[in-house]
Amino acid sequence: MGKVRVLPEELANQIAAGEVVERPASVVKELVENALDAGSTKISITLEEGGMSLIRVRDNGDGMSREDVERAFMRHATSKILSKKDLFSIRSLGFRGEALPSIAAVSILECRTRSKEEHIGTSVVWKGGKKEAIQTVAHPQGTDIQVRQLFYNTPARLKYLKTVNTEISHVTDIVNRLAMACPDVSFELKHEGRTLLKTLGDGRLVHVIQAIYGQTVAKAMLPLKAEHLDFTLHGFVGKPEITRASRHYITFLINRRYVRNYLLTQAVLDGYATLLPVNRMPIAVLCLEMDPQLVDVNVHPAKLEVRFSKEKELRTWLTEVIRERLMKEVLIPKAPVKTRHVNEGEEQQKMQFPREEASKVREAKGRYGELRVPSRIPDSVLQHLLPETSRAGDEPEKTKKRREAVQPSNTTSPPQPDVQSNVSKRRLPDLTPLAQVHGTYIVAQSEDSLFLIDQHAAHERVYYEHFVSELDSENTDRQELLLPFTIELTSDECEKLKDKWTLLDGVGIELEPFGPQSYIVRSHPSWFPEGDEEALIRELIDWVLKHDRLSLAALRDESAKQMACKAAIKANRHLRRDEMESLLSRLEDCVNPFTCPHGRPVLVEFSTRDIEKMFKRVM
């Protein structure tokens, strides 16, 4: 007797179900996608015990006839494709015909449905992959599927499910993505009577984002719309002040299908570049439309991963679109202000900084003893706020010596780069410095707001854009070293650096192997921060050793960041008023004056109304 046998249909169905039905969220995804393919405008999902006891999905779509509902539970039965060529132009969410038979194989399933053409509905019950009953029932147009006791006949799979809360989080995530993909469909998700999501179905994506992430996030989202020869994009990207610790909040919807794609996610992060703090990710919902022939959705059992025929082109275009959109915005974060509600009619006192007084302050720039401010702040108080070197009168000898000792000639005056000449550089309001706090933060004002500026972050941004410009222009002005210094490495580091050390020449660092475990530095760019050359080169070598895949562009960007951090003024450095003015002037000329190269905010805004709220003048 031969060893090869054909599996019984029941066992084969259970094995096949394992590829499609991993957990309750898988069932919800398949059933909701079927409802969307049926043209539903209203979908209701009800769960009990995280979906283990009950998953119920109701819709008002096309429904099925009695003949169709019997055929729908056969393996590979589908109404979505007819021929081989249809596989290369798929527009529906489902197409394989595996969902219903796979779910029915590992649960007790009842399907009630009625098509538009019929006056009576059909009910069919399946248990463990076997049809138990079929009958006619009264039912509105659409489909109602109830899945009970999921995995009751596959205890091994049941054992590996997580807690109820974990399973609910997976379901919620799936429904959230589907709701964002279809803002014109009303979704309602309930778990044991508690509403987890409810959308309006009015076609406005921002309303879905608000229902999922809340009002604060929705207000911080920037609309995005762009067209390419092969792609169309619309959606929202979050302001850099709203971030998360995970890439999970970047959502891609390709032809209304949620997909995961590492390269596209990286394209979004490249679009934000230095606007994001280290290890923080943006919130984004990006809807891409393209010819179905350009995307292959048949590469993953759950259809969560796709392949693009023009992936590189799409990635480059997406990065540019996001970068250009962010460059149009003033990305100054607002200071957090706690407020309380008051009864209607309660008196609200207004505080205004008169515009004529603000203009007088601007006219007083550069004149230490004649700095005029709104009359509500007494001059005696202001004198205590200003740093010693900015007050009228003689400068104390101790302070003068300290200032002269720490101020290099180029502290606030590096040349300014023209990083992106097509972008208007004027992205900040006209700022007038008033004082310095703890030698670290500059207090400045515009016509209608007060600003706190992190002087190190601001100076770092100025230097970063300068160094980026120098590196991109391939400035060949190098400093030949009369006394070359040696960088010593471990044997492992030397081995790794063998194939990479010539790459450092792209940022102006000339290395030469010297012995088994060291390199000699022969020259470096003449504009390297003075006194920090050796430490900087050592840090760049460490960075190169940490990264397996390197590009010259990435190395240049990292070099610019490291140099800017070394060159910028540090905290606890007291500045004269003319130094503060110079720094703010150069910051205003930056392409991106809002964050340092590592994504930290440069300045925070307190509007007049924010200040009124803090002092309870406005409730």
Coordinates of C-alpha atoms in Angstrom, one line a residue:
M1 CA 0.0 0.0 0.0
G2 CA 1.4 3.4 -1.0
K3 CA 2.4 6.1 1.6
V4 CA 0.9 9.1 -0.2
R5 CA -2.7 9.8 0.6
V6 CA -5.3 12.5 -0.1
L7 CA -6.3 14.3 3.1
P8 CA -10.0 14.2 4.1
E9 CA -11.7 17.4 3.1
E10 CA -12.5 18.3 6.7
L11 CA -8.8 18.1 7.7
A12 CA -7.6 19.9 4.6
N13 CA -10.0 22.7 5.3
Q14 CA -8.8 23.1 8.9
I15 CA -5.2 23.2 7.7
A16 CA -6.1 25.8 5.0
A17 CA -7.9 27.8 7.6
G18 CA -4.7 28.2 9.6
E19 CA -3.3 30.4 6.8
V20 CA -6.3 32.7 6.8
V21 CA -7.7 32.6 10.3
E22 CA -5.0 33.3 12.9
R23 CA -7.1 35.0 15.5
P24 CA -10.5 36.8 15.9
A25 CA -9.0 39.9 14.1
S26 CA -8.5 37.7 11.0
V27 CA -12.2 36.8 11.0
V28 CA -13.2 40.4 11.4
K29 CA -10.9 41.5 8.6
E30 CA -12.2 38.9 6.1
L31 CA -15.9 39.5 6.9
V32 CA -15.6 43.3 6.8
E33 CA -13.7 43.2 3.5
N34 CA -16.5 41.0 2.0
A35 CA -19.0 43.6 3.3
L36 CA -17.1 46.4 1.6
D37 CA -16.8 44.5 -1.6
A38 CA -20.6 44.1 -1.5
G39 CA -21.0 47.8 -1.7
S40 CA -22.1 48.3 2.0
T41 CA -22.4 51.9 3.4
K42 CA -23.0 50.8 6.9
I43 CA -21.2 48.0 8.8
S44 CA -21.7 46.9 12.4
I45 CA -19.3 44.6 14.3
T46 CA -20.2 43.1 17.6
L47 CA -17.9 41.0 19.8
E48 CA -18.1 39.0 23.0
E49 CA -15.1 37.7 25.0
G50 CA -12.6 39.3 22.5
G51 CA -14.3 37.5 19.6
M52 CA -13.9 34.0 21.0
S53 CA -17.6 33.6 22.0
L54 CA -19.1 35.7 19.2
I55 CA -18.1 37.8 16.2
R56 CA -21.1 39.3 14.4
V57 CA -20.7 41.4 11.2
R58 CA -23.8 43.0 9.7
D59 CA -24.0 45.1 6.6
N60 CA -26.5 46.7 4.1
G61 CA -24.6 45.6 1.0
D62 CA -25.8 43.7 -2.1
G63 CA -26.5 40.4 -0.2
M64 CA -26.6 37.0 -1.7
S65 CA -29.3 34.8 -3.3
R66 CA -29.9 31.3 -2.0
E67 CA -27.9 29.8 -4.8
D68 CA -24.9 32.1 -4.1
V69 CA -24.9 31.6 -0.4
E70 CA -24.6 27.8 -0.8
R71 CA -21.8 28.2 -3.3
A72 CA -19.9 30.8 -1.2
F73 CA -18.8 28.3 1.4
M74 CA -17.1 26.1 -1.2
R75 CA -13.3 26.5 -1.3
H76 CA -12.0 28.9 -3.9
A77 CA -15.5 30.1 -4.6
T78 CA -15.5 33.8 -5.5
S79 CA -17.4 36.4 -7.5
K80 CA -14.4 38.7 -7.7
I81 CA -12.3 37.2 -10.5
L82 CA -13.2 35.1 -13.5
S83 CA -10.0 34.5 -15.5
K84 CA -6.2 34.5 -15.1
K85 CA -5.8 38.1 -16.4
D86 CA -8.1 39.4 -13.7
L87 CA -5.4 38.4 -11.2
F88 CA -3.3 41.3 -12.5
S89 CA -5.9 44.0 -12.2
I90 CA -7.6 43.3 -8.8
R91 CA -9.7 46.1 -7.5
S92 CA -11.6 44.2 -4.8
L93 CA -10.3 43.5 -1.3
G94 CA -11.0 39.8 -1.4
F95 CA -10.5 37.5 -4.4
R96 CA -9.3 34.1 -3.4
G97 CA -12.5 32.6 -2.1
E98 CA -10.9 31.2 1.0
A99 CA -12.4 33.3 3.8
L100 CA -15.9 31.9 4.4
P101 CA -15.0 28.2 4.1
S102 CA -11.9 28.7 6.3
I103 CA -13.9 30.5 9.0
A104 CA -16.7 27.9 8.8
A105 CA -14.1 25.1 9.2
V106 CA -13.0 26.3 12.7
S107 CA -16.3 27.6 14.2
I108 CA -20.0 27.5 14.3
L109 CA -21.2 29.9 11.7
E110 CA -24.6 31.2 10.7
C111 CA -25.1 33.4 7.7
R112 CA -28.4 35.3 7.0
T113 CA -28.6 37.2 3.8
R114 CA -30.9 38.6 1.1
S115 CA -30.1 40.1 -2.3
K116 CA -31.9 43.1 -3.8
E117 CA -33.6 40.9 -6.4
E118 CA -35.3 38.6 -3.8
H119 CA -38.1 39.2 -1.4
I120 CA -37.1 36.5 1.1
G121 CA -33.8 35.8 2.7
T122 CA -31.7 32.7 3.3
S123 CA -30.1 31.3 6.5
V124 CA -27.4 28.7 6.4
V125 CA -25.6 27.1 9.4
W126 CA -22.1 25.5 9.3
K127 CA -20.4 23.7 12.1
G128 CA -16.7 22.6 11.8
G129 CA -16.8 22.8 8.0
K130 CA -20.1 20.9 7.6
K131 CA -23.4 22.3 6.6
E132 CA -26.0 21.8 9.3
A133 CA -29.1 23.5 8.0
I134 CA -30.4 25.9 5.3
Q135 CA -33.8 27.6 5.3
T136 CA -35.6 30.7 4.1
V137 CA -36.0 33.6 6.6
A138 CA -37.2 37.1 6.7
H139 CA -34.2 39.4 6.4
P140 CA -33.5 43.0 5.2
Q141 CA -31.2 43.4 2.2
G142 CA -27.6 42.7 3.1
T143 CA -25.7 40.1 5.1
D144 CA -25.5 39.2 8.8
I145 CA -22.8 36.6 9.8
Q146 CA -22.4 35.3 13.3
V147 CA -19.3 33.3 14.2
R148 CA -19.5 31.5 17.5
Q149 CA -17.0 29.4 19.5
L150 CA -14.0 30.2 17.3
F151 CA -11.4 27.3 17.2
Y152 CA -13.6 25.1 19.3
N153 CA -12.4 22.1 17.2
T154 CA -8.7 23.1 16.9
P155 CA -7.6 23.4 20.6
A156 CA -3.9 23.8 19.7
R157 CA -4.7 27.1 18.0
L158 CA -7.0 28.2 20.8
K159 CA -4.2 27.6 23.3
Y160 CA -1.9 30.2 21.7
L161 CA -4.4 33.1 21.7
K162 CA -3.6 36.0 24.0
T163 CA -5.8 37.8 26.6
V164 CA -9.1 39.3 25.8
N165 CA -7.6 42.8 25.8
T166 CA -4.9 41.8 23.4
E167 CA -7.3 40.2 21.0
I168 CA -9.6 43.2 21.2
S169 CA -6.6 45.5 20.4
H170 CA -5.9 43.5 17.2
V171 CA -9.5 43.7 16.2
T172 CA -9.7 47.4 16.9
D173 CA -6.5 48.0 14.8
I174 CA -8.0 46.2 11.8
V175 CA -11.3 48.0 11.9
N176 CA -9.5 51.4 12.4
R177 CA -7.5 50.8 9.2
L178 CA -10.6 49.7 7.2
A179 CA -12.5 52.8 8.5
M180 CA -9.6 55.0 7.3
A181 CA -9.6 53.3 3.9
C182 CA -13.4 53.8 3.5
P183 CA -14.4 57.1 5.1
D184 CA -17.6 57.0 3.1
V185 CA -18.7 53.9 5.1
S186 CA -20.2 54.1 8.6
F187 CA -18.5 51.7 11.0
E188 CA -19.6 50.7 14.4
L189 CA -17.5 48.4 16.6
K190 CA -18.8 47.1 20.0
H191 CA -17.4 44.8 22.5
E192 CA -19.8 43.4 25.1
G193 CA -22.0 46.5 24.8
R194 CA -19.2 49.1 24.9
T195 CA -18.7 51.1 21.7
L196 CA -15.0 51.1 20.7
L197 CA -15.4 52.9 17.4
K198 CA -18.1 54.8 15.6
T199 CA -17.6 56.7 12.4
L200 CA -20.0 59.0 10.5
G201 CA -19.5 57.6 7.0
D202 CA -19.6 61.2 5.6
G203 CA -16.6 60.7 3.3
R204 CA -14.3 63.0 5.3
L205 CA -11.1 61.2 6.4
V206 CA -10.3 63.8 9.1
H207 CA -13.5 62.8 10.9
V208 CA -12.4 59.2 10.9
I209 CA -8.9 60.2 12.2
Q210 CA -10.7 62.2 15.0
A211 CA -12.8 59.2 15.9
I212 CA -9.7 57.0 16.2
Y213 CA -7.0 59.2 17.6
G214 CA -9.0 62.0 19.2
Q215 CA -9.5 65.7 18.6
T216 CA -6.0 66.9 19.5
V217 CA -4.3 64.6 16.9
A218 CA -7.0 65.5 14.3
K219 CA -6.2 69.2 14.7
A220 CA -2.5 68.6 14.3
M221 CA -2.9 66.7 11.0
L222 CA -1.9 68.5 7.7
P223 CA -3.9 67.6 4.6
L224 CA -1.9 66.2 1.7
K225 CA -2.8 65.9 -2.0
A226 CA -0.5 65.2 -5.0
E227 CA -0.5 63.7 -8.4
H228 CA 2.1 61.8 -10.3
L229 CA 2.0 60.2 -13.8
D230 CA 1.5 56.8 -12.2
F231 CA 0.2 57.6 -8.7
T232 CA -2.4 59.8 -6.9
L233 CA -2.0 60.6 -3.3
H234 CA -4.2 62.1 -0.7
G235 CA -4.4 61.9 3.1
F236 CA -2.9 63.5 6.2
V237 CA 0.5 63.9 7.8
G238 CA 0.9 64.9 11.5
K239 CA 2.8 67.9 12.6
P240 CA 6.2 66.9 14.2
E241 CA 4.9 68.0 17.6
I242 CA 2.6 65.0 17.6
T243 CA 4.7 61.8 17.6
R244 CA 4.6 58.2 18.8
A245 CA 7.3 55.7 19.7
S246 CA 6.2 53.2 17.0
R247 CA 5.9 53.1 13.2
H248 CA 2.5 51.5 13.8
Y249 CA 0.8 54.9 13.4
I250 CA 1.9 55.3 9.8
T251 CA -0.9 53.9 7.7
F252 CA -0.7 53.1 4.0
L253 CA -3.9 52.5 2.0
I254 CA -3.2 51.3 -1.5
N255 CA -6.4 51.3 -3.7
R256 CA -8.3 51.3 -0.4
R257 CA -6.4 48.3 0.9
Y258 CA -4.3 48.6 4.1
V259 CA -0.8 47.3 3.5
R260 CA 2.6 47.2 5.3
N261 CA 5.7 48.2 3.4
Y262 CA 9.0 49.0 5.1
L263 CA 10.4 51.1 2.2
L264 CA 7.3 53.3 2.0
T265 CA 7.5 53.8 5.8
Q266 CA 11.1 54.8 5.4
A267 CA 10.1 57.3 2.6
V268 CA 7.8 59.0 5.1
L269 CA 10.5 59.2 7.7
D270 CA 12.9 60.7 5.1
G271 CA 10.3 63.3 4.3
Y272 CA 10.3 64.5 7.9
A273 CA 14.1 64.2 8.2
T274 CA 15.4 66.3 11.0
L275 CA 11.9 67.4 12.1
L276 CA 11.4 64.3 14.2
P277 CA 13.1 63.8 17.6
V278 CA 15.3 60.7 17.9
N279 CA 13.3 57.4 18.1
R280 CA 10.0 59.2 17.6
M281 CA 7.6 58.5 14.7
P282 CA 4.9 60.6 13.1
I283 CA 1.2 59.9 12.7
A284 CA 0.2 59.7 9.0
V285 CA -2.6 58.3 6.9
L286 CA -1.7 58.1 3.2
C287 CA -4.1 56.9 0.6
L288 CA -2.4 55.9 -2.7
E289 CA -4.3 55.2 -5.9
M290 CA -2.6 53.5 -8.8
D291 CA -3.3 51.2 -11.7
P292 CA -3.9 47.7 -10.2
Q293 CA -1.4 46.3 -12.8
L294 CA 1.4 48.3 -10.9
V295 CA 0.8 46.5 -7.6
D296 CA 0.7 42.7 -6.8
V297 CA -1.5 42.0 -3.8
N298 CA -1.3 38.2 -4.1
V299 CA 2.0 37.8 -2.2
H300 CA 0.7 37.3 1.4
P301 CA -2.0 35.0 2.8
A302 CA -3.6 37.9 4.7
K303 CA -2.9 40.3 1.8
L304 CA -1.1 42.7 4.1
E305 CA 2.1 42.9 2.0
V306 CA 2.2 43.9 -1.7
R307 CA 4.9 44.4 -4.4
F308 CA 5.2 47.5 -6.5
S309 CA 6.5 47.5 -10.1
K310 CA 7.7 51.1 -9.6
E311 CA 8.7 51.0 -5.9
K312 CA 11.8 53.1 -6.1
E313 CA 10.1 55.8 -8.1
L314 CA 7.1 55.8 -5.7
R315 CA 9.4 56.1 -2.7
T316 CA 11.4 59.0 -4.0
W317 CA 8.2 60.9 -5.0
L318 CA 6.5 60.2 -1.7
T319 CA 9.5 61.6 0.3
E320 CA 9.5 64.8 -1.9
V321 CA 5.7 65.3 -1.5
I322 CA 5.9 65.1 2.3
R323 CA 8.9 67.3 2.6
E324 CA 7.4 70.0 0.4
R325 CA 4.1 69.9 2.4
L326 CA 5.9 70.3 5.7
M327 CA 8.0 73.1 4.4
K328 CA 4.9 75.1 3.8
E329 CA 3.9 75.1 7.5
V330 CA 5.0 77.1 10.4
L331 CA 5.9 74.3 12.8
I332 CA 6.3 76.2 16.1
P333 CA 4.8 74.1 18.9
K334 CA 2.4 75.9 21.2
A335 CA 3.1 76.0 24.9
P336 CA 0.8 73.6 26.9
V337 CA -1.8 75.7 28.8
K338 CA -4.1 74.2 31.4
T339 CA -7.5 75.9 31.5
R340 CA -10.8 75.5 33.4
H341 CA -14.3 76.0 32.3
V342 CA -16.3 78.9 33.7
N343 CA -19.9 79.8 33.9
E344 CA -21.3 81.8 31.0
G345 CA -21.3 85.5 31.7
E346 CA -18.3 85.4 34.0
E347 CA -16.2 88.5 33.5
Q348 CA -13.2 88.0 31.3
Q349 CA -10.5 90.6 31.4
K350 CA -8.4 91.1 28.2
M351 CA -4.7 91.8 28.1
Q352 CA -3.2 93.1 24.9
F353 CA 0.3 94.0 24.0
P354 CA -0.3 97.2 21.9
R355 CA 1.1 96.8 18.4
E356 CA 2.6 100.3 18.5
E357 CA 4.7 99.3 21.6
A358 CA 5.8 96.1 19.9
S359 CA 7.0 98.1 16.9
K360 CA 8.9 100.4 19.3
V361 CA 10.7 97.4 20.7
R362 CA 11.8 96.4 17.2
E363 CA 13.1 99.9 16.5
A364 CA 15.2 99.7 19.7
K365 CA 17.2 96.7 18.4
G366 CA 20.9 97.0 19.1
R367 CA 20.6 99.8 21.7
Y368 CA 21.2 98.2 25.1
G369 CA 20.3 101.2 27.2
E370 CA 17.2 102.1 25.3
L371 CA 15.4 98.8 25.1
R372 CA 11.7 99.7 25.5
V373 CA 9.0 97.1 26.3
P374 CA 5.3 97.3 27.0
S375 CA 4.7 99.6 29.9
R376 CA 3.0 96.9 32.0
I377 CA 6.5 95.4 32.7
P378 CA 8.4 97.9 35.0
D379 CA 12.0 98.6 33.9
S380 CA 13.3 97.6 37.3
V381 CA 11.8 94.1 36.8
L382 CA 13.2 93.9 33.3
Q383 CA 16.7 94.7 34.4
H384 CA 16.7 91.6 36.7
L385 CA 15.5 89.4 33.8
L386 CA 18.2 90.5 31.4
P387 CA 21.7 88.9 31.5
E388 CA 24.4 91.0 33.0
T389 CA 26.1 91.6 29.7
S390 CA 22.9 93.1 28.3
R391 CA 22.1 95.6 31.0
A392 CA 22.7 99.3 30.6
G393 CA 25.8 100.7 32.2
D394 CA 29.2 99.3 32.9
E395 CA 29.8 95.6 32.5
P396 CA 31.2 93.9 35.6
E397 CA 34.9 93.0 35.1
K398 CA 34.3 89.4 36.2
T399 CA 31.5 88.9 33.7
K400 CA 33.5 90.6 30.9
K401 CA 36.5 88.2 31.4
R402 CA 34.2 85.2 31.5
R403 CA 32.5 86.3 28.2
E404 CA 35.8 87.0 26.5
A405 CA 37.2 83.6 27.6
V406 CA 34.3 81.6 26.1
Q407 CA 33.4 83.4 23.0
P408 CA 35.0 82.2 19.8
S409 CA 35.1 84.6 16.9
N410 CA 32.5 82.6 14.9
T411 CA 30.1 81.8 17.8
T412 CA 27.0 83.1 16.1
S413 CA 28.3 84.0 12.6
P414 CA 28.7 80.9 10.4
P415 CA 28.0 81.5 6.7
Q416 CA 24.5 80.8 5.7
P417 CA 23.6 78.0 3.3
D418 CA 21.1 78.1 0.4
V419 CA 19.8 74.6 1.1
Q420 CA 16.6 74.9 -0.9
S421 CA 16.4 78.1 -2.9
N422 CA 12.9 77.3 -4.2
V423 CA 11.5 77.6 -0.7
S424 CA 10.8 80.9 0.9
K425 CA 13.2 81.4 3.8
R426 CA 11.0 83.7 5.8
R427 CA 9.3 81.1 8.0
L428 CA 9.5 82.8 11.4
P429 CA 7.8 85.9 12.7
D430 CA 9.9 89.0 13.3
L431 CA 11.5 88.2 16.7
T432 CA 12.9 90.7 19.2
P433 CA 15.1 89.3 22.0
L434 CA 14.2 90.5 25.5
A435 CA 16.2 88.5 27.9
Q436 CA 18.0 85.2 28.6
V437 CA 17.0 82.6 31.1
H438 CA 19.7 80.6 33.0
G439 CA 22.1 81.2 30.2
T440 CA 20.2 78.6 28.1
Y441 CA 16.9 80.0 26.8
I442 CA 16.3 83.3 24.9
V443 CA 13.1 85.1 25.6
A444 CA 11.8 87.0 22.5
Q445 CA 8.6 88.5 21.3
S446 CA 6.7 89.2 18.1
E447 CA 3.8 91.4 17.6
D448 CA 1.3 89.1 19.3
S449 CA 3.3 86.2 20.9
L450 CA 6.1 85.5 23.4
F451 CA 8.7 82.9 22.5
L452 CA 11.2 80.7 24.4
I453 CA 14.2 79.7 22.2
D454 CA 16.7 77.0 23.0
Q455 CA 19.9 78.7 22.1
H456 CA 21.9 75.5 21.6
A457 CA 19.2 73.9 19.4
A458 CA 18.9 77.2 17.4
H459 CA 22.6 77.5 16.8
E460 CA 22.9 73.8 16.0
R461 CA 20.3 74.2 13.3
V462 CA 22.2 77.2 11.8
Y463 CA 25.4 75.3 11.7
Y464 CA 23.8 72.1 10.4
E465 CA 22.4 73.8 7.3
H466 CA 25.7 75.5 6.8
F467 CA 27.6 72.2 6.9
V468 CA 25.0 70.4 4.7
S469 CA 25.6 73.1 2.1
E470 CA 29.4 72.8 2.3
L471 CA 29.2 69.0 2.0
D472 CA 26.7 69.0 -0.8
S473 CA 28.9 71.5 -2.8
E474 CA 31.8 69.1 -2.3
N475 CA 33.9 71.8 -0.8
T476 CA 37.5 70.7 -1.4
D477 CA 39.1 73.2 1.0
R478 CA 41.0 70.7 3.2
Q479 CA 43.4 71.2 6.1
E480 CA 46.6 69.2 5.5
L481 CA 48.0 68.2 8.8
L482 CA 51.7 68.8 9.5
L483 CA 51.4 66.4 12.4
P484 CA 48.9 63.7 11.4
F485 CA 47.1 62.0 14.3
T486 CA 46.4 58.3 14.7
I487 CA 43.0 56.6 15.2
E488 CA 43.5 53.3 17.0
L489 CA 40.9 50.6 16.6
T490 CA 40.3 47.0 17.7
S491 CA 41.1 44.2 15.2
D492 CA 37.4 43.6 14.7
E493 CA 36.8 47.3 14.0
C494 CA 39.8 47.4 11.6
E495 CA 38.4 44.4 9.7
K496 CA 35.0 46.1 9.3
L497 CA 36.5 49.4 8.2
K498 CA 38.6 47.9 5.4
D499 CA 35.7 48.1 3.0
K500 CA 34.4 51.5 4.3
W501 CA 37.3 53.8 5.1
T502 CA 37.5 55.3 1.6
L503 CA 33.8 56.4 2.0
L504 CA 35.0 58.9 4.5
D505 CA 36.8 60.7 1.7
G506 CA 33.3 61.8 0.6
V507 CA 33.1 64.1 3.6
G508 CA 36.6 65.4 3.3
I509 CA 38.4 63.0 5.7
E510 CA 41.6 61.4 4.3
L511 CA 42.6 58.3 6.1
E512 CA 45.5 56.0 5.5
P513 CA 46.0 52.5 7.0
F514 CA 48.8 52.5 9.5
G515 CA 49.7 49.2 11.0
P516 CA 47.3 46.3 11.8
Q517 CA 45.0 48.2 14.1
S518 CA 45.2 51.9 13.3
Y519 CA 44.6 54.6 10.7
I520 CA 46.4 58.0 10.2
V521 CA 44.3 61.1 9.5
R522 CA 46.2 63.0 6.8
S523 CA 43.6 65.8 6.2
H524 CA 40.1 67.0 7.0
P525 CA 37.9 69.9 5.9
S526 CA 39.3 73.2 7.0
W527 CA 35.8 74.2 8.3
F528 CA 35.7 71.4 10.9
P529 CA 35.0 72.8 14.4
E530 CA 38.3 74.0 15.7
G531 CA 39.6 71.9 18.6
D532 CA 37.1 69.1 18.1
E533 CA 38.5 67.5 14.9
E534 CA 39.9 64.3 16.4
A535 CA 36.8 63.6 18.5
L536 CA 34.5 64.3 15.6
I537 CA 36.4 62.0 13.2
R538 CA 36.4 59.3 15.9
E539 CA 32.6 59.6 16.2
L540 CA 32.1 59.4 12.5
I541 CA 34.2 56.3 12.3
D542 CA 32.1 54.7 15.1
W543 CA 29.0 55.7 13.2
V544 CA 30.3 54.1 10.0
L545 CA 31.2 50.9 11.8
K546 CA 27.6 50.6 13.2
H547 CA 25.9 50.7 9.8
D548 CA 26.2 47.8 7.4
R549 CA 24.5 49.6 4.5
L550 CA 25.9 53.1 3.9
S551 CA 25.3 55.8 1.4
L552 CA 27.4 58.9 0.9
A553 CA 24.3 61.0 1.4
A554 CA 23.6 59.4 4.8
L555 CA 27.2 59.8 5.9
R556 CA 27.3 63.5 4.9
D557 CA 24.1 64.1 6.8
E558 CA 25.4 62.5 9.9
S559 CA 28.7 64.4 9.5
A560 CA 26.8 67.7 9.4
K561 CA 24.8 66.8 12.5
Q562 CA 28.0 65.8 14.5
M563 CA 29.8 69.0 13.4
A564 CA 26.8 71.2 14.2
C565 CA 26.5 69.7 17.7
K566 CA 30.2 70.3 18.3
A567 CA 30.3 73.8 17.0
A568 CA 27.1 75.2 18.5
I569 CA 27.0 77.2 21.7
K570 CA 26.1 75.2 24.8
A571 CA 23.7 75.7 27.7
N572 CA 24.8 78.0 30.5
R573 CA 26.5 80.3 28.1
H574 CA 25.4 83.9 28.7
L575 CA 24.9 86.0 25.5
R576 CA 25.1 89.7 24.9
R577 CA 22.0 91.3 23.3
D578 CA 23.8 91.7 19.9
E579 CA 24.7 88.0 20.0
M580 CA 21.1 87.0 20.6
E581 CA 20.0 89.3 17.8
S582 CA 22.6 87.8 15.5
L583 CA 21.5 84.2 16.3
L584 CA 17.8 84.9 15.8
S585 CA 18.6 86.7 12.5
R586 CA 20.5 83.7 11.2
L587 CA 17.8 81.3 12.5
E588 CA 15.2 83.3 10.5
D589 CA 17.2 82.6 7.3
C590 CA 17.2 78.8 7.8
V591 CA 15.2 76.5 5.6
N592 CA 13.8 74.7 8.7
P593 CA 14.1 77.0 11.8
F594 CA 11.8 74.9 13.9
T595 CA 13.9 71.9 15.0
C596 CA 17.5 71.1 15.7
P597 CA 19.1 68.4 13.5
H598 CA 18.0 65.8 16.0
G599 CA 14.4 66.8 15.9
R600 CA 14.1 68.7 19.2
P601 CA 12.1 71.9 19.0
V602 CA 14.0 75.2 18.7
L603 CA 11.3 77.5 20.0
V604 CA 8.0 77.3 21.8
E605 CA 5.3 79.9 21.3
F606 CA 3.1 81.5 24.0
S607 CA 0.3 83.5 22.3
T608 CA -1.2 86.5 24.1
R609 CA -4.3 84.4 24.7
D610 CA -2.2 81.6 26.2
I611 CA -0.7 84.0 28.7
E612 CA -4.1 85.4 29.5
K613 CA -5.3 81.9 30.3
M614 CA -2.3 81.2 32.5
F615 CA -3.1 84.3 34.5
K616 CA -6.8 83.5 34.6
R617 CA -7.7 86.7 32.7
V618 CA -9.5 84.4 30.2
M619 CA -11.1 81.2 31.5

